[in-house]
């Protein structure tokens, strides 16, 4: 432990001068889970330092950064997981023994967990790595999927729960001491085909199948008493929600989105993972199947007539200490059949719990979700979930039949009442890969004037295949309430100068209901781009005024390359961003060092390479997808490649490309076998 700190402190001291916490002693915030709270509201209402004026001023900028995190062989570190933060951690031993310090926590795609000092203490600079823990000796996909999900911290138990993936696609759940990084007794727990049999599942006979790849991307969440940890899996077979008994360190129960292992739908893959309300109920969105859409299985491949088939839905659970997970309510959009058949799944956006004043509305306990790949927002009464617990409703094409809380007036894009379209154009058939409108979870903000707002990050689209992002990329909806009446959503404002490529979830910081800021981290590349390339562009962080939506600051070229779908932590007057390291922004002082700009490199390769990276690399340069690798593609004849993209199996992913662009892809593959 001492050697780890001593070795890295020197590097940390070169990178940053210590910055004391912006808050006074005894007034510290925490960020213990994804999107600020178990409800996934994405709102820190206790930020007294970073007002809109302060962030727009000259003093705001980068104040420290950690060393670059560990590689896994040739694979560079990327943070798909969002950083967490404990504002005042008491240390009993080591260089910080007897002191209290703010600590940030991060996990990297290369399979490592880190604790990073967030302010100077005991001669250690902010940005110093206090401990690092290698979670697996051989992380999945050659070190690109050692970790994807945001951990969760149990502050009372002084532990952090983290998942990691081994090279046989088994996932381990770790419980680490916050102060030392030591694994706690009885941990880690394995989640794989060896530990999740059909008998653990509370929905049919589905099990974790040997040889099948399951991604654990959804953020972890904890019950209020810390006794249950929830771990979600996807993406392309079935979704699984696994309940872990943290007291006994064992898997308690599981729930599969589909009742049989041969039914391919319902991945629970969104970055937000499950949400939990004050009543202890758990909520998670399920998705569709990319493979099913490519193979054009159509609506029969969505299984609308099957009992216990819960793809393309929002599910509500209770978790009984003895009987385990039990489905207590559901919601499936009116058009779930068409959208699921086209892989326009809603699982990309997480469910958010919102509680309002009972005097303001008939529906004070709300659940919001959106905008998802289709770009549509939904508002639900979570005390009266509209769907049953046996089977989804029949397929529909009429938006007025939707079971969510609808506005009384028609939606312009639908021509009648229905859910609110946030990002357009509206389509039931186009929305995969780069054509998807959003993959983020909304943020809730209660303003000082009593209005409640929801913020959505994503992009509107243009082009034949909706492959080009255009503004708006940030949209605000208002929750409309009247005493005795159900709440509903209306479109309230949109920002029209910034185009986001593949943003993570927006988060709101404010001082109560005033001084609201909306923060969005954009990976700065399309969804299909390979973020592990050496010349991957740096991410970009934006701050917008929550009331006017005016952009007031962005990080320009300060950030290094990052993963996808992560968000900043805005706490104690600092903004923590995960890239290939932790980078912190705040109010700079005269002694704060300047940092070299992380200028994105521009590829000098052919346009064929750029097109391949944008459209094809996410499958053909990643192990475990079942797709042939680039070398195998290069051994195919050029005519065969062109045919596959023009009229064959890959036609859907080549929509919008000209014949010349398709030929350029084929030539690139042939020349780079």
Coordinates of N, CA and C in Angstrom, one line a residue, residues 141 213 215 618-628:
X141 N -12.2 -9.5 -24.0 CA -12.0 -8.9 -25.2 C -10.6 -8.2 -25.3
X213 N -22.3 -14.8 -24.7 CA -21.7 -13.5 -24.2 C -22.8 -12.7 -23.6
X215 N -23.2 -9.0 -21.5 CA -22.5 -7.7 -21.1 C -23.1 -7.2 -19.9
X618 N -17.4 -1.7 -35.0 CA -17.9 -2.1 -33.7 C -18.2 -3.6 -33.6
X619 N -18.5 -4.2 -34.7 CA -18.6 -5.7 -34.7 C -17.4 -6.4 -35.2
X620 N -16.8 -6.0 -36.3 CA -15.8 -6.7 -37.0 C -14.4 -6.5 -36.4
X621 N -14.2 -5.6 -35.4 CA -13.0 -5.4 -34.7 C -13.1 -5.7 -33.2
X622 N -14.2 -6.4 -32.9 CA -14.4 -6.8 -31.5 C -14.6 -8.3 -31.4
X623 N -13.9 -8.9 -30.5 CA -14.0 -10.4 -30.3 C -15.3 -10.7 -29.7
X624 N -15.8 -11.9 -29.9 CA -17.0 -12.4 -29.2 C -18.3 -12.0 -29.9
X625 N -18.3 -11.2 -30.9 CA -19.6 -10.7 -31.6 C -20.1 -11.8 -32.6
X626 N -19.2 -12.7 -32.9 CA -19.6 -13.7 -34.0 C -19.4 -13.2 -35.4
X627 N -19.0 -12.0 -35.5 CA -18.7 -11.4 -36.8 C -17.3 -11.7 -37.3
X628 N -17.0 -12.0 -38.6 CA -15.7 -12.2 -39.1 C -14.8 -11.0 -38.8

